[in-house]
Each structure stands twice: as C-alpha cells, then as structure tokens.
Tab-separated table of C-alpha atoms and ligand atoms in Angstrom:
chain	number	residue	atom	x	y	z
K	222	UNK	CA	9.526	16.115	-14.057
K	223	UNK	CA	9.189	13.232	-11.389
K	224	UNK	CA	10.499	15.213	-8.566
K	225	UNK	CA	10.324	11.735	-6.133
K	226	UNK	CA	10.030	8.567	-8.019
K	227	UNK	CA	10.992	6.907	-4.746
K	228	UNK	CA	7.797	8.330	-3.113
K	229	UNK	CA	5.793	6.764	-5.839
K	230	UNK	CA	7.474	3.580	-5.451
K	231	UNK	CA	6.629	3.436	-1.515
K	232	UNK	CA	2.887	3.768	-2.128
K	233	UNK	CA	2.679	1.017	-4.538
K	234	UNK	CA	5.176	-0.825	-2.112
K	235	UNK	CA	2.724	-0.006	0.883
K	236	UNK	CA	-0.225	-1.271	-1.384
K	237	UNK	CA	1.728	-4.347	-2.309
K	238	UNK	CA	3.139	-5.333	1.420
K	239	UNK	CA	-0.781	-4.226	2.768
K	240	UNK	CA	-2.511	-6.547	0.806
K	241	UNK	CA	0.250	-9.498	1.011
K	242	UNK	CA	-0.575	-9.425	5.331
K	243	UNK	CA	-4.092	-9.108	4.984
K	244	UNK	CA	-6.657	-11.946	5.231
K	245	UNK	CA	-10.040	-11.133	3.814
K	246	UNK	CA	-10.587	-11.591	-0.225
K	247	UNK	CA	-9.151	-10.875	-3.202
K	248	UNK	CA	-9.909	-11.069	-7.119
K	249	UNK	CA	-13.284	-13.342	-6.199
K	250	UNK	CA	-11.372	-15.601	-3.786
K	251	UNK	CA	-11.307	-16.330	-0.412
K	252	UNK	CA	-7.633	-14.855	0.855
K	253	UNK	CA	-5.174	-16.033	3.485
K	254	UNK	CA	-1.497	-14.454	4.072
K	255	UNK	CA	0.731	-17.669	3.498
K	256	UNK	CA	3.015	-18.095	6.314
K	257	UNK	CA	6.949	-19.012	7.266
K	258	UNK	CA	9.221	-18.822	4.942
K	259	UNK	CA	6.188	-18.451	2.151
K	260	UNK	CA	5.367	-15.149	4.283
K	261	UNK	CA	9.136	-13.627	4.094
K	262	UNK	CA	9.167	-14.286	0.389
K	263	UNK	CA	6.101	-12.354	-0.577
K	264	UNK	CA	6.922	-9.558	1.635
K	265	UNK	CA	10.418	-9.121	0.142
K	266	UNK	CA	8.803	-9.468	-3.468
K	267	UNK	CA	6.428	-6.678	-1.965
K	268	UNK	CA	9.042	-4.382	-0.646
K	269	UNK	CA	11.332	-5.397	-3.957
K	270	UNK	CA	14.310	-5.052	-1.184
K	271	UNK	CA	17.116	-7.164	-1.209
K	272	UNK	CA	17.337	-7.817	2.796
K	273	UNK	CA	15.448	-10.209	4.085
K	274	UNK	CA	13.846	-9.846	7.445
K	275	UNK	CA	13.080	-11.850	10.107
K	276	UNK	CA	9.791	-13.286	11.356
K	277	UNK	CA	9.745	-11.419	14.274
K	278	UNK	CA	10.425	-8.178	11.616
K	279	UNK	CA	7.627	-9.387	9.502
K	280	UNK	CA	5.822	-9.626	12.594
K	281	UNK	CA	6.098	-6.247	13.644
K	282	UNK	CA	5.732	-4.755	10.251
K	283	UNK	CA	2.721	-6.647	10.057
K	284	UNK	CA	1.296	-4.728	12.854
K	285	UNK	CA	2.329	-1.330	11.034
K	286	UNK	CA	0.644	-2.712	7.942
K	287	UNK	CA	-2.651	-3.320	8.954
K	288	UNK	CA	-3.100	0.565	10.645
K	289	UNK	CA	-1.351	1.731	7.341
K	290	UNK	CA	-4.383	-0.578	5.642
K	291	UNK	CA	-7.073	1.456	7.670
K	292	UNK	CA	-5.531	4.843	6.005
K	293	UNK	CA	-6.810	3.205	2.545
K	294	UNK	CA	-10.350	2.149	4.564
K	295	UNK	CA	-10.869	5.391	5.889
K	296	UNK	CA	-10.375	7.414	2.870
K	297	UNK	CA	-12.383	4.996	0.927
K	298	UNK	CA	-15.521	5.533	2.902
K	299	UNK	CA	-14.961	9.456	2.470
K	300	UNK	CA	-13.487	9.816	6.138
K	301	UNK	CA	-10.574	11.929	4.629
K	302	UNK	CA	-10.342	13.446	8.516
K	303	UNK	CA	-9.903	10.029	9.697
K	304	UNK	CA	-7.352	8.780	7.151
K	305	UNK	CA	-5.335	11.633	8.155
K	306	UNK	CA	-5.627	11.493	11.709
K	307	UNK	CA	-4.513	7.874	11.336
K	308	UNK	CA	-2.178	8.494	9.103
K	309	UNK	CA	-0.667	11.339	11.546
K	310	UNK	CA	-0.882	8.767	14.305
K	311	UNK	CA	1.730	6.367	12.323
K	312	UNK	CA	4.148	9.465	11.479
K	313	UNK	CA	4.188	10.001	15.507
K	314	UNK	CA	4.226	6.241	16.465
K	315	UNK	CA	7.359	5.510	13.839
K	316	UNK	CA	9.259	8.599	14.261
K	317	UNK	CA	9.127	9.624	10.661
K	318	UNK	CA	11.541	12.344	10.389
K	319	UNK	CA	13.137	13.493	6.722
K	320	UNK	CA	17.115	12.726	6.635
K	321	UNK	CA	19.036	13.121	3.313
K	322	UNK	CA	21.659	9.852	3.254
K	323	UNK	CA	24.141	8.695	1.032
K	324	UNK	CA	24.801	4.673	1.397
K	325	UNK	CA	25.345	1.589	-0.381
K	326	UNK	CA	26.049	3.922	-3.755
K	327	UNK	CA	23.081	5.067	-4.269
K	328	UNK	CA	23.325	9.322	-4.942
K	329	UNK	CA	21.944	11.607	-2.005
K	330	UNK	CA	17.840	10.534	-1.672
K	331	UNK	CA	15.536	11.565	1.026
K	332	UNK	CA	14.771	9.086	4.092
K	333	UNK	CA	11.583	9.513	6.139
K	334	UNK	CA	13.299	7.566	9.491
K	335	UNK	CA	16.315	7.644	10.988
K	336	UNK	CA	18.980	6.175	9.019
K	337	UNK	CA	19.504	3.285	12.054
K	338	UNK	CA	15.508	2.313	12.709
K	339	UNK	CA	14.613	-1.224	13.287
K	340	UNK	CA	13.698	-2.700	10.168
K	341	UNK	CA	10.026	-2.537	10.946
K	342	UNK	CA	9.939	0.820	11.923
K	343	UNK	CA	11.938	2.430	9.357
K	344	UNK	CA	9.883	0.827	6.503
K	345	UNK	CA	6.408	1.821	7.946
K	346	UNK	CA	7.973	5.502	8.744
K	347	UNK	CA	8.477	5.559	5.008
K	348	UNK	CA	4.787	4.450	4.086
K	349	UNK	CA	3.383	6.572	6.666
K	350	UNK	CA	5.280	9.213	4.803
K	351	UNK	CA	4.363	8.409	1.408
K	352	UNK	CA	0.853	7.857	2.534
K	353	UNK	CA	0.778	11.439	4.096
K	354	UNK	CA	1.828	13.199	0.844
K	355	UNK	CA	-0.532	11.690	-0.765
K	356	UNK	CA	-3.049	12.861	1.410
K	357	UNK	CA	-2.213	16.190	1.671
K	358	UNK	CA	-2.045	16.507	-1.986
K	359	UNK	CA	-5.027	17.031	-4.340
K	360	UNK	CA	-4.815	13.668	-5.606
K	361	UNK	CA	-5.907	12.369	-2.115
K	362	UNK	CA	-9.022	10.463	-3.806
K	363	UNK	CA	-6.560	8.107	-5.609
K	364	UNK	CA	-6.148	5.800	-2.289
K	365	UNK	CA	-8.795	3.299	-2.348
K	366	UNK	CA	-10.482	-0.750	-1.675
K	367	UNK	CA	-11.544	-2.151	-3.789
K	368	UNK	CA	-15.002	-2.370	-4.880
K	369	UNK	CA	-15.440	-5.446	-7.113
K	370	UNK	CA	-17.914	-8.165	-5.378
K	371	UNK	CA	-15.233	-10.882	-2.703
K	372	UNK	CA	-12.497	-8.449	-3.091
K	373	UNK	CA	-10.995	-6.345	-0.396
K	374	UNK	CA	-7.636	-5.394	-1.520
K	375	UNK	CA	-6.056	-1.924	-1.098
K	376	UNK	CA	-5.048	0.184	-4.814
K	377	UNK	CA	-3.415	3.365	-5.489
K	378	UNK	CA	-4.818	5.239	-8.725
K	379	UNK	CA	-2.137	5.951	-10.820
K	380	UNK	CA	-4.291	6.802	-14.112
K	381	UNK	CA	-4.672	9.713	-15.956
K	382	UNK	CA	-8.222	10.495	-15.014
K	383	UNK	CA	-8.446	8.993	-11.762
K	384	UNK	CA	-11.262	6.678	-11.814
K	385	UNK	CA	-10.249	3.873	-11.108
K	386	UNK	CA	-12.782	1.547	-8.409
K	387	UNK	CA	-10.719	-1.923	-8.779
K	388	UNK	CA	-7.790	-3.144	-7.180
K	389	UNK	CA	-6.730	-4.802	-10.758
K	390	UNK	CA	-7.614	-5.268	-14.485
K	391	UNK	CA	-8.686	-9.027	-13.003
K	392	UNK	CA	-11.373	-7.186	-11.345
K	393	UNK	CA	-12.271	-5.022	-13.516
K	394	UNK	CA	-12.811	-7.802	-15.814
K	395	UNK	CA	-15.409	-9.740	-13.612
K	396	UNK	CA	-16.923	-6.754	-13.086
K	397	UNK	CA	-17.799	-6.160	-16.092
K	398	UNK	CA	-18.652	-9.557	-17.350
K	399	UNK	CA	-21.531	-10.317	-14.619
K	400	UNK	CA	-22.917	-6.964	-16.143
K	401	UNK	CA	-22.652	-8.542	-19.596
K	402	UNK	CA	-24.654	-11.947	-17.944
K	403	UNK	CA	-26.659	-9.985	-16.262
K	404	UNK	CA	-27.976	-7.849	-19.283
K	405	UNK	CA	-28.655	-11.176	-21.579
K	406	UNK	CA	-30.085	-12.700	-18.696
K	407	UNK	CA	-32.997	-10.303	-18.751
Q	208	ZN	ZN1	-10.196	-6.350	-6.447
C-alpha cells in the first residue's frame, strides 16, 4: 500500500524544480537556468501544475529552491544533522502546517500550508514537508548529488536497493564508459 503517493510525487517535483533553478552542471555540460518565459515553462513542466506563476513567483520560489537544494548537499556529504536542521529551518520559514482540503474535485488529500499561501510559499512548505519525511525515515540515504564527473544535479533514490550515485541513466552511462576507455587504455 502507497499510503501518500502525493508525498512521493513532491520529492521528485522538488528534485525536478531544484535542478531546473540551479546553474552549475549537468549530464557533462556546462548548465544555465533559461530565463523569461523559457524559465516559467520549465518550472511548470517541473511542478506538472496547471497554474502558471509569475516571475516575481518564480522568483521567490527560486529562493526556496536553492535552501531546499542545500538539504540534498548536506545529506550528501553525510551531514544528516545539517540537512535536518536546514530542512527544519524551511518548515519554520514557510509555515508548513498539515490541513486536510477538499477543492477543485479532487477527494480529501493532505496539504502541508495553509490552503491560501502565496504561491511560493505554499509550494516550498510542501517540499520542505516531503523533504522532512524523508529524512526522518530510514530511507534518509536516498537524497543525494550527483556524483558523475561535470554533473551537479540533485536525485532521489527510488530503487529497490538503494544505490543509486547518479542523477540519471545518462550519467550512469558516461560513467561507466570512461571506465571501459580507461581499462583498454592501459
Ligand atoms: Zn548527473
């Protein structure tokens, strides 16, 4: 039984919306977060949410992202007591409170903001929330970076065993073939 798919879904949405804001690299390239209108449509594709925000929303969320970002860091480099501690910083600074609503249809599902937060706010309660089960769950190791060569982006283990060290397949994949070079080479 999948008690919370919805929780799920918010940690792969935070991983998604993290890496979309964040310059640095990804899959072997250089990366840097498009902006505008090109911006607004990769966040929405990250959030897979209808409503589309503003740039001063995006802005703000942006903000949220990159201390939600430093959750992943943290716990990456073993600092489980800082991930948390951050982690418990964002729950304070976004007001994440649980609140059962009914709207738009949908059946009775659990909220982790107020029902009227700013846009910003109520999404990065919601990751902040999702983050912090995760955390204080035994699974906690499944929040990681990436450690493929030019690649910095964020991942959430979802496999079986748990030992996962790429962001993607793509990764994974150039990983493993400089090994293969690397081993004919000598
Ligand atoms: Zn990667």
């Amino acid at each position: 039984v999948d008690f919370d798919s919805h929780m799920s879904n918010t940690v792969a949405t935070t991983v998604a919306a993290v890496n979309v804001v964040t310059p640095g690299d990804a899959h072997g390239r250089p990366y840097q977060p498009p902006t505008g209108d090109a911006l607004v449509d990769d966040v929405v594709a990250a959030l897979r949410h209808a409503y589309r925000p503003t740039a001063a929303e995006i802005a703000e969320l942006a903000t949220y992202l990159d201390r939600l970002r430093d959750v992943f860091v943290q716990r990456a480099a073993d600092g489980l007591d800082g991930a948390c501690a951050r982690c418990n910083d964002l729950l304070r600074s976004t007001g994440a409170i649980p609140e059962l609503a009914r709207h738009d249809g949908e059946a009775w599902h659990l909220h982790f903001h107020p029902v009227a937060a700013p846009w910003a706010v109520g999404w990065a309660g919601s990751m902040a929330t999702a983050l912090a089960v995760v955390l204080g769950s035994a699974s906690h190791d499944r929040l990681g970076v990436c450690s493929a060569p030019v690649c910095d982006r964020v991942y959430v283990d979802t496999s079986r065993n748990g030992a996962r060290r790429f962001c993607s397949t793509a990764c994974q994949n150039r990983v493993k073939a400089a090994a293969f070079r690397d081993r004919r080479r000598t």
